[in-house]
Amino acid sequence: MIIPIPEDRDEWLALRSKYVGGSDAASLFHAQAGFGASLFNLWHQKAGHIEGENLDDVERIEWGRVMEPVIGAFAAKRHGWTIDPGGFAIDDTTPGLAATLDFQITAHTETEFSGPGCLETKAVDSIMWKSDHWDLRPPLYIELQLQHQLCATGWSWGAIAACVGGNTLQVWKRKARPVLQAEIRKRVRAFWASIAAGEQPDVDATDSTADALKALYVVEKDKPVELAPDLIKPMHDVVTMLAVEREAIKASDSRQQAARNFIKQVMAGGGRVHVPSPDPNSPSFWVSQDNRGTIRIKEYAPT
């Protein structure tokens, strides 16, 4: 079932809160983008404990919205598609699974695919292109987003259209992957079941989880905490690890500063020096320095 996206923002947010959407799918696999919500963060959003991050004023997101109709129209023209506005697709088989579609491919001449398809558009700058390795394939979180959309619609195919650097179109066509879709549906059901049971996911090392914890708990500096018996050992282990790591970092910083000082003393006012290998199995180095105190090291494998 595909319904129009509500024009009222509050109504739209209320509707989305009831579903795991396409942009949430990667979180279920711990494969979200760097700016995406962690599973812990998403869980507390959907449980109604915290609000999702407002990305309306993020310039990169704004540009993506501005570029969306242009990318869609250009991809349709190049591939001979007819496209219509996307809408909000709700899976008829999995409660709590839905997806916001950029566009529906309603007519086409593709011989490999039949029926309508989902079209997901992306504006990709050069930084994203390199860091997320778009030259090989779309990142996993985008692939999961499209497969999630195909779950919600029940359609057999879709496409990802990316405008790279503002002037190059790349399009990847994808079939529905039944095994992956079954796993998506399984994880969506488990996600909502965990909310109903009040069983939150474990915390992880992401900034997104740190943001969720900050939103969840207002710190009272003078409020004591009494540890439950089953938490004493894991808490002690974690605090011990942090204390050891802290001392290791301090020691490492001290060793690095001593090493830099030794290098500066040996080089005196020289700008660069070759440090040959003392034995055949060790690398050699070129070391350079400047008046700002920066030391650069280039390593060369043993010859």
PDB file of C-alpha atoms in Angstrom:
ATOM      1  CA  MET A   1       0.000   0.000   0.000  1.00  0.00           C
ATOM      2  CA  ILE A   2       1.326   3.426  -0.979  1.00  0.00           C
ATOM      3  CA  ILE A   3      -0.169   6.546   0.565  1.00  0.00           C
ATOM      4  CA  PRO A   4       0.623  10.228   0.001  1.00  0.00           C
ATOM      5  CA  ILE A   5       3.147  11.815   2.331  1.00  0.00           C
ATOM      6  CA  PRO A   6       1.276  14.119   4.754  1.00  0.00           C
ATOM      7  CA  GLU A   7       1.936  17.809   4.109  1.00  0.00           C
ATOM      8  CA  ASP A   8       1.745  18.678   7.806  1.00  0.00           C
ATOM      9  CA  ARG A   9       5.188  18.073   9.340  1.00  0.00           C
ATOM     10  CA  ASP A  10       3.905  16.975  12.759  1.00  0.00           C
ATOM     11  CA  GLU A  11       1.505  14.519  11.134  1.00  0.00           C
ATOM     12  CA  TRP A  12       4.332  13.222   8.953  1.00  0.00           C
ATOM     13  CA  LEU A  13       6.676  12.711  11.908  1.00  0.00           C
ATOM     14  CA  ALA A  14       3.938  10.967  13.872  1.00  0.00           C
ATOM     15  CA  LEU A  15       3.327   8.583  10.972  1.00  0.00           C
ATOM     16  CA  ARG A  16       7.026   7.791  10.521  1.00  0.00           C
ATOM     17  CA  SER A  17       7.472   7.098  14.233  1.00  0.00           C
ATOM     18  CA  LYS A  18       5.271   4.018  13.880  1.00  0.00           C
ATOM     19  CA  TYR A  19       7.487   2.352  11.283  1.00  0.00           C
ATOM     20  CA  VAL A  20      11.049   1.302  10.596  1.00  0.00           C
ATOM     21  CA  GLY A  21      11.807   3.173   7.383  1.00  0.00           C
ATOM     22  CA  GLY A  22      14.257   2.646   4.568  1.00  0.00           C
ATOM     23  CA  SER A  23      16.846   5.000   6.017  1.00  0.00           C
ATOM     24  CA  ASP A  24      16.599   3.051   9.301  1.00  0.00           C
ATOM     25  CA  ALA A  25      17.207  -0.355   7.744  1.00  0.00           C
ATOM     26  CA  ALA A  26      21.006  -0.226   7.961  1.00  0.00           C
ATOM     27  CA  SER A  27      20.815   0.368  11.717  1.00  0.00           C
ATOM     28  CA  LEU A  28      19.232  -3.069  12.138  1.00  0.00           C
ATOM     29  CA  PHE A  29      22.427  -4.520  10.643  1.00  0.00           C
ATOM     30  CA  HIS A  30      24.801  -2.136  12.473  1.00  0.00           C
ATOM     31  CA  ALA A  31      25.753  -0.841   9.019  1.00  0.00           C
ATOM     32  CA  GLN A  32      24.447   2.708   9.238  1.00  0.00           C
ATOM     33  CA  ALA A  33      26.289   5.630   7.690  1.00  0.00           C
ATOM     34  CA  GLY A  34      28.501   7.767   9.895  1.00  0.00           C
ATOM     35  CA  PHE A  35      25.666  10.260  10.269  1.00  0.00           C
ATOM     36  CA  GLY A  36      23.018   7.546  10.746  1.00  0.00           C
ATOM     37  CA  ALA A  37      21.320   6.477  13.957  1.00  0.00           C
ATOM     38  CA  SER A  38      22.779   3.519  15.812  1.00  0.00           C
ATOM     39  CA  LEU A  39      20.457   0.666  16.744  1.00  0.00           C
ATOM     40  CA  PHE A  40      20.454   1.915  20.337  1.00  0.00           C
ATOM     41  CA  ASN A  41      19.533   5.446  19.227  1.00  0.00           C
ATOM     42  CA  LEU A  42      16.873   4.215  16.798  1.00  0.00           C
ATOM     43  CA  TRP A  43      15.332   1.970  19.471  1.00  0.00           C
ATOM     44  CA  HIS A  44      14.883   4.870  21.867  1.00  0.00           C
ATOM     45  CA  GLN A  45      13.516   7.068  19.074  1.00  0.00           C
ATOM     46  CA  LYS A  46      10.843   4.552  18.116  1.00  0.00           C
ATOM     47  CA  ALA A  47      10.110   3.830  21.782  1.00  0.00           C
ATOM     48  CA  GLY A  48       9.325   7.541  22.150  1.00  0.00           C
ATOM     49  CA  HIS A  49      12.095   8.242  24.652  1.00  0.00           C
ATOM     50  CA  ILE A  50      14.116  10.678  22.536  1.00  0.00           C
ATOM     51  CA  GLU A  51      13.626  12.707  19.381  1.00  0.00           C
ATOM     52  CA  GLY A  52      15.465  11.932  16.177  1.00  0.00           C
ATOM     53  CA  GLU A  53      18.158  14.315  15.050  1.00  0.00           C
ATOM     54  CA  ASN A  54      16.741  17.219  13.034  1.00  0.00           C
ATOM     55  CA  LEU A  55      18.690  17.274   9.764  1.00  0.00           C
ATOM     56  CA  ASP A  56      16.568  19.943   8.066  1.00  0.00           C
ATOM     57  CA  ASP A  57      19.265  22.585   8.403  1.00  0.00           C
ATOM     58  CA  VAL A  58      22.196  20.369   7.399  1.00  0.00           C
ATOM     59  CA  GLU A  59      23.395  21.851   4.131  1.00  0.00           C
ATOM     60  CA  ARG A  60      24.337  18.523   2.570  1.00  0.00           C
ATOM     61  CA  ILE A  61      20.843  17.170   3.313  1.00  0.00           C
ATOM     62  CA  GLU A  62      19.238  20.328   1.946  1.00  0.00           C
ATOM     63  CA  TRP A  63      21.196  20.006  -1.281  1.00  0.00           C
ATOM     64  CA  GLY A  64      20.082  16.400  -1.567  1.00  0.00           C
ATOM     65  CA  ARG A  65      16.444  17.478  -1.383  1.00  0.00           C
ATOM     66  CA  VAL A  66      16.976  20.250  -3.916  1.00  0.00           C
ATOM     67  CA  MET A  67      18.745  17.892  -6.313  1.00  0.00           C
ATOM     68  CA  GLU A  68      16.283  15.014  -5.899  1.00  0.00           C
ATOM     69  CA  PRO A  69      13.804  15.987  -8.675  1.00  0.00           C
ATOM     70  CA  VAL A  70      16.631  16.909 -11.043  1.00  0.00           C
ATOM     71  CA  ILE A  71      18.445  13.607 -10.526  1.00  0.00           C
ATOM     72  CA  GLY A  72      15.187  11.675 -10.881  1.00  0.00           C
ATOM     73  CA  ALA A  73      14.218  13.450 -14.108  1.00  0.00           C
ATOM     74  CA  PHE A  74      17.683  13.047 -15.636  1.00  0.00           C
ATOM     75  CA  ALA A  75      17.888   9.346 -14.756  1.00  0.00           C
ATOM     76  CA  ALA A  76      14.412   8.783 -16.207  1.00  0.00           C
ATOM     77  CA  LYS A  77      15.335  10.572 -19.435  1.00  0.00           C
ATOM     78  CA  ARG A  78      18.575   8.655 -19.861  1.00  0.00           C
ATOM     79  CA  HIS A  79      16.983   5.235 -19.218  1.00  0.00           C
ATOM     80  CA  GLY A  80      13.604   5.774 -20.879  1.00  0.00           C
ATOM     81  CA  TRP A  81      11.587   5.561 -17.688  1.00  0.00           C
ATOM     82  CA  THR A  82       8.362   7.241 -16.697  1.00  0.00           C
ATOM     83  CA  ILE A  83       8.502   8.264 -13.047  1.00  0.00           C
ATOM     84  CA  ASP A  84       5.878   9.457 -10.593  1.00  0.00           C
ATOM     85  CA  PRO A  85       6.244  10.940  -7.084  1.00  0.00           C
ATOM     86  CA  GLY A  86       7.180   8.337  -4.528  1.00  0.00           C
ATOM     87  CA  GLY A  87       4.824   8.350  -1.543  1.00  0.00           C
ATOM     88  CA  PHE A  88       4.918   6.327   1.673  1.00  0.00           C
ATOM     89  CA  ALA A  89       4.919   2.567   1.079  1.00  0.00           C
ATOM     90  CA  ILE A  90       3.629   0.341   3.899  1.00  0.00           C
ATOM     91  CA  ASP A  91       4.446  -3.369   3.857  1.00  0.00           C
ATOM     92  CA  ASP A  92       1.276  -5.458   3.893  1.00  0.00           C
ATOM     93  CA  THR A  93       3.050  -8.483   5.375  1.00  0.00           C
ATOM     94  CA  THR A  94       5.251  -7.037   8.143  1.00  0.00           C
ATOM     95  CA  PRO A  95       3.675  -4.683  10.700  1.00  0.00           C
ATOM     96  CA  GLY A  96       5.895  -1.697  11.419  1.00  0.00           C
ATOM     97  CA  LEU A  97       7.811  -1.801   8.122  1.00  0.00           C
ATOM     98  CA  ALA A  98       7.438   1.079   5.685  1.00  0.00           C
ATOM     99  CA  ALA A  99       9.561   3.225   3.368  1.00  0.00           C
ATOM    100  CA  THR A 100       9.529   6.708   1.916  1.00  0.00           C
ATOM    101  CA  LEU A 101      10.060   6.470  -1.837  1.00  0.00           C
ATOM    102  CA  ASP A 102      11.785   9.197  -3.817  1.00  0.00           C
ATOM    103  CA  PHE A 103      10.068   8.086  -7.040  1.00  0.00           C
ATOM    104  CA  GLN A 104       8.091   5.253  -8.562  1.00  0.00           C
ATOM    105  CA  ILE A 105       9.223   3.972 -11.960  1.00  0.00           C
ATOM    106  CA  THR A 106       5.795   3.371 -13.442  1.00  0.00           C
ATOM    107  CA  ALA A 107       6.705   2.621 -17.070  1.00  0.00           C
ATOM    108  CA  HIS A 108       9.912   1.429 -18.711  1.00  0.00           C
ATOM    109  CA  THR A 109      11.410  -0.643 -21.496  1.00  0.00           C
ATOM    110  CA  GLU A 110      13.700  -2.724 -19.297  1.00  0.00           C
ATOM    111  CA  THR A 111      13.887  -6.321 -20.516  1.00  0.00           C
ATOM    112  CA  GLU A 112      15.407  -7.700 -17.308  1.00  0.00           C
ATOM    113  CA  PHE A 113      12.673  -6.329 -15.028  1.00  0.00           C
ATOM    114  CA  SER A 114       8.901  -6.312 -15.026  1.00  0.00           C
ATOM    115  CA  GLY A 115       6.380  -4.138 -13.222  1.00  0.00           C
ATOM    116  CA  PRO A 116       6.993  -0.892 -11.352  1.00  0.00           C
ATOM    117  CA  GLY A 117      10.263  -0.128  -9.580  1.00  0.00           C
ATOM    118  CA  CYS A 118      11.624   2.073  -6.800  1.00  0.00           C
ATOM    119  CA  LEU A 119      13.978   4.912  -7.698  1.00  0.00           C
ATOM    120  CA  GLU A 120      16.251   6.172  -4.917  1.00  0.00           C
ATOM    121  CA  THR A 121      18.240   9.322  -5.712  1.00  0.00           C
ATOM    122  CA  LYS A 122      21.434  10.539  -4.053  1.00  0.00           C
ATOM    123  CA  ALA A 123      23.607  13.639  -4.392  1.00  0.00           C
ATOM    124  CA  VAL A 124      27.163  12.440  -3.802  1.00  0.00           C
ATOM    125  CA  ASP A 125      30.078  14.829  -3.380  1.00  0.00           C
ATOM    126  CA  SER A 126      33.687  13.876  -4.009  1.00  0.00           C
ATOM    127  CA  ILE A 127      34.364  13.269  -0.303  1.00  0.00           C
ATOM    128  CA  MET A 128      31.496  10.780   0.012  1.00  0.00           C
ATOM    129  CA  TRP A 129      32.454   9.182  -3.314  1.00  0.00           C
ATOM    130  CA  LYS A 130      35.943   8.382  -2.060  1.00  0.00           C
ATOM    131  CA  SER A 131      35.255   7.636   1.604  1.00  0.00           C
ATOM    132  CA  ASP A 132      32.282   5.332   0.914  1.00  0.00           C
ATOM    133  CA  HIS A 133      33.903   3.721  -2.172  1.00  0.00           C
ATOM    134  CA  TRP A 134      31.056   4.540  -4.530  1.00  0.00           C
ATOM    135  CA  ASP A 135      33.409   3.765  -7.435  1.00  0.00           C
ATOM    136  CA  LEU A 136      33.024   0.075  -6.555  1.00  0.00           C
ATOM    137  CA  ARG A 137      29.300   0.008  -5.666  1.00  0.00           C
ATOM    138  CA  PRO A 138      26.807   1.995  -3.577  1.00  0.00           C
ATOM    139  CA  PRO A 139      27.532   1.703   0.163  1.00  0.00           C
ATOM    140  CA  LEU A 140      25.829  -1.092   2.073  1.00  0.00           C
ATOM    141  CA  TYR A 141      23.488   1.301   3.879  1.00  0.00           C
ATOM    142  CA  ILE A 142      22.149   2.498   0.504  1.00  0.00           C
ATOM    143  CA  GLU A 143      21.758  -1.047  -0.823  1.00  0.00           C
ATOM    144  CA  LEU A 144      19.838  -1.977   2.343  1.00  0.00           C
ATOM    145  CA  GLN A 145      17.657   1.097   1.951  1.00  0.00           C
ATOM    146  CA  LEU A 146      16.619   0.054  -1.553  1.00  0.00           C
ATOM    147  CA  GLN A 147      15.945  -3.571  -0.551  1.00  0.00           C
ATOM    148  CA  HIS A 148      13.874  -2.264   2.373  1.00  0.00           C
ATOM    149  CA  GLN A 149      11.854  -0.180  -0.094  1.00  0.00           C
ATOM    150  CA  LEU A 150      11.270  -3.267  -2.222  1.00  0.00           C
ATOM    151  CA  CYS A 151      10.039  -5.058   0.916  1.00  0.00           C
ATOM    152  CA  ALA A 152       7.575  -2.248   1.582  1.00  0.00           C
ATOM    153  CA  THR A 153       6.261  -2.122  -1.988  1.00  0.00           C
ATOM    154  CA  GLY A 154       6.482  -5.808  -2.887  1.00  0.00           C
ATOM    155  CA  TRP A 155       8.065  -4.805  -6.194  1.00  0.00           C
ATOM    156  CA  SER A 156      10.713  -6.890  -7.925  1.00  0.00           C
ATOM    157  CA  TRP A 157      13.260  -4.232  -8.820  1.00  0.00           C
ATOM    158  CA  GLY A 158      14.574  -0.753  -8.224  1.00  0.00           C
ATOM    159  CA  ALA A 159      17.425   1.592  -9.027  1.00  0.00           C
ATOM    160  CA  ILE A 160      19.856   3.886  -7.234  1.00  0.00           C
ATOM    161  CA  ALA A 161      20.665   7.061  -9.166  1.00  0.00           C
ATOM    162  CA  ALA A 162      23.535   9.193  -7.883  1.00  0.00           C
ATOM    163  CA  CYS A 163      24.637  12.592  -9.126  1.00  0.00           C
ATOM    164  CA  VAL A 164      28.377  12.645  -8.456  1.00  0.00           C
ATOM    165  CA  GLY A 165      30.112  15.969  -7.981  1.00  0.00           C
ATOM    166  CA  GLY A 166      27.144  17.829  -9.437  1.00  0.00           C
ATOM    167  CA  ASN A 167      27.679  16.763 -13.035  1.00  0.00           C
ATOM    168  CA  THR A 168      27.988  12.969 -13.433  1.00  0.00           C
ATOM    169  CA  LEU A 169      25.114  10.493 -13.265  1.00  0.00           C
ATOM    170  CA  GLN A 170      25.673   6.936 -12.070  1.00  0.00           C
ATOM    171  CA  VAL A 171      22.812   4.426 -11.982  1.00  0.00           C
ATOM    172  CA  TRP A 172      22.749   0.957 -10.436  1.00  0.00           C
ATOM    173  CA  LYS A 173      19.762  -1.333 -11.131  1.00  0.00           C
ATOM    174  CA  ARG A 174      18.909  -3.953  -8.560  1.00  0.00           C
ATOM    175  CA  LYS A 175      16.613  -6.976  -8.342  1.00  0.00           C
ATOM    176  CA  ALA A 176      14.779  -7.774  -5.131  1.00  0.00           C
ATOM    177  CA  ARG A 177      16.808 -10.207  -3.030  1.00  0.00           C
ATOM    178  CA  PRO A 178      14.345 -12.549  -1.274  1.00  0.00           C
ATOM    179  CA  VAL A 179      16.832 -13.969   1.284  1.00  0.00           C
ATOM    180  CA  LEU A 180      17.979 -10.496   2.326  1.00  0.00           C
ATOM    181  CA  GLN A 181      14.398  -9.235   2.417  1.00  0.00           C
ATOM    182  CA  ALA A 182      13.386 -12.122   4.673  1.00  0.00           C
ATOM    183  CA  GLU A 183      16.197 -11.097   7.034  1.00  0.00           C
ATOM    184  CA  ILE A 184      15.082  -7.445   6.939  1.00  0.00           C
ATOM    185  CA  ARG A 185      11.533  -8.442   7.833  1.00  0.00           C
ATOM    186  CA  LYS A 186      12.797 -10.734  10.602  1.00  0.00           C
ATOM    187  CA  ARG A 187      14.850  -7.937  12.119  1.00  0.00           C
ATOM    188  CA  VAL A 188      12.008  -5.431  11.885  1.00  0.00           C
ATOM    189  CA  ARG A 189       9.699  -7.822  13.737  1.00  0.00           C
ATOM    190  CA  ALA A 190      12.360  -8.474  16.379  1.00  0.00           C
ATOM    191  CA  PHE A 191      12.958  -4.726  16.731  1.00  0.00           C
ATOM    192  CA  TRP A 192       9.322  -3.939  17.522  1.00  0.00           C
ATOM    193  CA  ALA A 193       9.053  -7.018  19.773  1.00  0.00           C
ATOM    194  CA  SER A 194      12.039  -5.742  21.784  1.00  0.00           C
ATOM    195  CA  ILE A 195      10.349  -2.365  22.229  1.00  0.00           C
ATOM    196  CA  ALA A 196       7.156  -4.053  23.409  1.00  0.00           C
ATOM    197  CA  ALA A 197       9.217  -6.076  25.895  1.00  0.00           C
ATOM    198  CA  GLY A 198      11.292  -3.068  27.000  1.00  0.00           C
ATOM    199  CA  GLU A 199      14.515  -4.841  26.007  1.00  0.00           C
ATOM    200  CA  GLN A 200      16.832  -2.126  24.742  1.00  0.00           C
ATOM    201  CA  PRO A 201      19.882  -3.015  22.594  1.00  0.00           C
ATOM    202  CA  ASP A 202      23.374  -2.959  24.035  1.00  0.00           C
ATOM    203  CA  VAL A 203      25.296   0.282  23.747  1.00  0.00           C
ATOM    204  CA  ASP A 204      28.050   0.511  21.145  1.00  0.00           C
ATOM    205  CA  ALA A 205      30.980   2.809  20.375  1.00  0.00           C
ATOM    206  CA  THR A 206      29.167   5.242  18.060  1.00  0.00           C
ATOM    207  CA  ASP A 207      28.610   8.962  18.537  1.00  0.00           C
ATOM    208  CA  SER A 208      24.934   8.297  17.815  1.00  0.00           C
ATOM    209  CA  THR A 209      24.635   6.136  20.932  1.00  0.00           C
ATOM    210  CA  ALA A 210      26.500   8.766  22.966  1.00  0.00           C
ATOM    211  CA  ASP A 211      23.980  11.369  21.749  1.00  0.00           C
ATOM    212  CA  ALA A 212      21.086   9.110  22.752  1.00  0.00           C
ATOM    213  CA  LEU A 213      22.512   8.582  26.244  1.00  0.00           C
ATOM    214  CA  LYS A 214      22.998  12.318  26.651  1.00  0.00           C
ATOM    215  CA  ALA A 215      19.369  12.904  25.691  1.00  0.00           C
ATOM    216  CA  LEU A 216      18.107  10.115  27.930  1.00  0.00           C
ATOM    217  CA  TYR A 217      19.871  11.058  31.148  1.00  0.00           C
ATOM    218  CA  VAL A 218      20.208  14.441  32.820  1.00  0.00           C
ATOM    219  CA  VAL A 219      23.184  14.186  35.160  1.00  0.00           C
ATOM    220  CA  GLU A 220      22.721  15.172  38.809  1.00  0.00           C
ATOM    221  CA  LYS A 221      26.265  15.629  40.096  1.00  0.00           C
ATOM    222  CA  ASP A 222      25.435  14.969  43.739  1.00  0.00           C
ATOM    223  CA  LYS A 223      23.205  11.960  43.103  1.00  0.00           C
ATOM    224  CA  PRO A 224      24.891   8.690  44.214  1.00  0.00           C
ATOM    225  CA  VAL A 225      24.421   5.473  42.229  1.00  0.00           C
ATOM    226  CA  GLU A 226      24.163   2.066  43.873  1.00  0.00           C
ATOM    227  CA  LEU A 227      25.250  -0.759  41.597  1.00  0.00           C
ATOM    228  CA  ALA A 228      23.117  -3.861  41.300  1.00  0.00           C
ATOM    229  CA  PRO A 229      25.101  -6.994  42.259  1.00  0.00           C
ATOM    230  CA  ASP A 230      25.125  -8.347  38.701  1.00  0.00           C
ATOM    231  CA  LEU A 231      26.618  -5.091  37.406  1.00  0.00           C
ATOM    232  CA  ILE A 232      29.530  -4.817  39.826  1.00  0.00           C
ATOM    233  CA  LYS A 233      31.950  -7.026  37.869  1.00  0.00           C
ATOM    234  CA  PRO A 234      31.154  -5.707  34.347  1.00  0.00           C
ATOM    235  CA  MET A 235      31.317  -2.128  35.645  1.00  0.00           C
ATOM    236  CA  HIS A 236      34.639  -2.852  37.358  1.00  0.00           C
ATOM    237  CA  ASP A 237      36.012  -4.444  34.166  1.00  0.00           C
ATOM    238  CA  VAL A 238      35.026  -1.464  32.027  1.00  0.00           C
ATOM    239  CA  VAL A 239      36.373   1.137  34.463  1.00  0.00           C
ATOM    240  CA  THR A 240      39.622  -0.825  34.787  1.00  0.00           C
ATOM    241  CA  MET A 241      39.958  -0.946  31.003  1.00  0.00           C
ATOM    242  CA  LEU A 242      39.412   2.815  30.757  1.00  0.00           C
ATOM    243  CA  ALA A 243      41.944   3.512  33.499  1.00  0.00           C
ATOM    244  CA  VAL A 244      44.538   1.309  31.796  1.00  0.00           C
ATOM    245  CA  GLU A 245      43.829   2.863  28.397  1.00  0.00           C
ATOM    246  CA  ARG A 246      44.112   6.339  29.868  1.00  0.00           C
ATOM    247  CA  GLU A 247      47.517   5.574  31.329  1.00  0.00           C
ATOM    248  CA  ALA A 248      48.617   3.897  28.101  1.00  0.00           C
ATOM    249  CA  ILE A 249      47.628   6.983  26.113  1.00  0.00           C
ATOM    250  CA  LYS A 250      49.555   9.212  28.520  1.00  0.00           C
ATOM    251  CA  ALA A 251      52.596   6.935  28.257  1.00  0.00           C
ATOM    252  CA  SER A 252      52.317   6.820  24.481  1.00  0.00           C
ATOM    253  CA  ASP A 253      52.067  10.608  24.266  1.00  0.00           C
ATOM    254  CA  SER A 254      55.132  10.930  26.498  1.00  0.00           C
ATOM    255  CA  ARG A 255      57.140   8.436  24.416  1.00  0.00           C
ATOM    256  CA  GLN A 256      56.164  10.163  21.186  1.00  0.00           C
ATOM    257  CA  GLN A 257      57.174  13.579  22.525  1.00  0.00           C
ATOM    258  CA  ALA A 258      60.528  12.204  23.699  1.00  0.00           C
ATOM    259  CA  ALA A 259      61.054  10.648  20.251  1.00  0.00           C
ATOM    260  CA  ARG A 260      60.225  13.927  18.492  1.00  0.00           C
ATOM    261  CA  ASN A 261      62.612  15.812  20.768  1.00  0.00           C
ATOM    262  CA  PHE A 262      65.417  13.311  20.033  1.00  0.00           C
ATOM    263  CA  ILE A 263      64.847  13.661  16.278  1.00  0.00           C
ATOM    264  CA  LYS A 264      64.930  17.461  16.488  1.00  0.00           C
ATOM    265  CA  GLN A 265      68.139  17.349  18.513  1.00  0.00           C
ATOM    266  CA  VAL A 266      69.852  15.038  16.019  1.00  0.00           C
ATOM    267  CA  MET A 267      68.669  16.977  12.962  1.00  0.00           C
ATOM    268  CA  ALA A 268      69.394  20.345  14.568  1.00  0.00           C
ATOM    269  CA  GLY A 269      68.565  22.836  11.808  1.00  0.00           C
ATOM    270  CA  GLY A 270      68.464  20.300   8.983  1.00  0.00           C
ATOM    271  CA  GLY A 271      65.304  19.943   6.938  1.00  0.00           C
ATOM    272  CA  ARG A 272      65.513  16.278   5.955  1.00  0.00           C
ATOM    273  CA  VAL A 273      67.546  13.186   6.692  1.00  0.00           C
ATOM    274  CA  HIS A 274      67.728   9.661   5.309  1.00  0.00           C
ATOM    275  CA  VAL A 275      67.730   6.957   7.987  1.00  0.00           C
ATOM    276  CA  PRO A 276      69.051   3.764   6.398  1.00  0.00           C
ATOM    277  CA  SER A 277      68.068   0.342   7.636  1.00  0.00           C
ATOM    278  CA  PRO A 278      70.558  -1.240  10.068  1.00  0.00           C
ATOM    279  CA  ASP A 279      69.642  -4.717   8.782  1.00  0.00           C
ATOM    280  CA  PRO A 280      68.065  -6.235   5.633  1.00  0.00           C
ATOM    281  CA  ASN A 281      64.726  -6.963   7.333  1.00  0.00           C
ATOM    282  CA  SER A 282      63.982  -3.444   8.587  1.00  0.00           C
ATOM    283  CA  PRO A 283      62.545  -0.514   6.628  1.00  0.00           C
ATOM    284  CA  SER A 284      64.421   2.693   5.903  1.00  0.00           C
ATOM    285  CA  PHE A 285      63.010   6.192   6.398  1.00  0.00           C
ATOM    286  CA  TRP A 286      63.128   9.743   5.169  1.00  0.00           C
ATOM    287  CA  VAL A 287      62.472  12.217   7.977  1.00  0.00           C
ATOM    288  CA  SER A 288      61.692  15.904   7.395  1.00  0.00           C
ATOM    289  CA  GLN A 289      60.893  18.810   9.693  1.00  0.00           C
ATOM    290  CA  ASP A 290      59.815  22.437   9.378  1.00  0.00           C
ATOM    291  CA  ASN A 291      59.911  25.575  11.498  1.00  0.00           C
ATOM    292  CA  ARG A 292      56.456  24.872  12.922  1.00  0.00           C
ATOM    293  CA  GLY A 293      57.826  21.806  14.671  1.00  0.00           C
ATOM    294  CA  THR A 294      56.089  19.335  12.363  1.00  0.00           C
ATOM    295  CA  ILE A 295      57.946  16.096  11.724  1.00  0.00           C
ATOM    296  CA  ARG A 296      57.023  13.918   8.749  1.00  0.00           C
ATOM    297  CA  ILE A 297      58.188  10.359   8.248  1.00  0.00           C
ATOM    298  CA  LYS A 298      58.117   8.309   5.040  1.00  0.00           C
ATOM    299  CA  GLU A 299      58.729   4.600   5.383  1.00  0.00           C
ATOM    300  CA  TYR A 300      60.265   2.416   2.687  1.00  0.00           C
ATOM    301  CA  ALA A 301      60.056  -1.364   2.704  1.00  0.00           C
ATOM    302  CA  PRO A 302      63.239  -3.411   3.073  1.00  0.00           C
ATOM    303  CA  THR A 303      65.022  -3.960  -0.204  1.00  0.00           C
TER     304      THR A 303
END
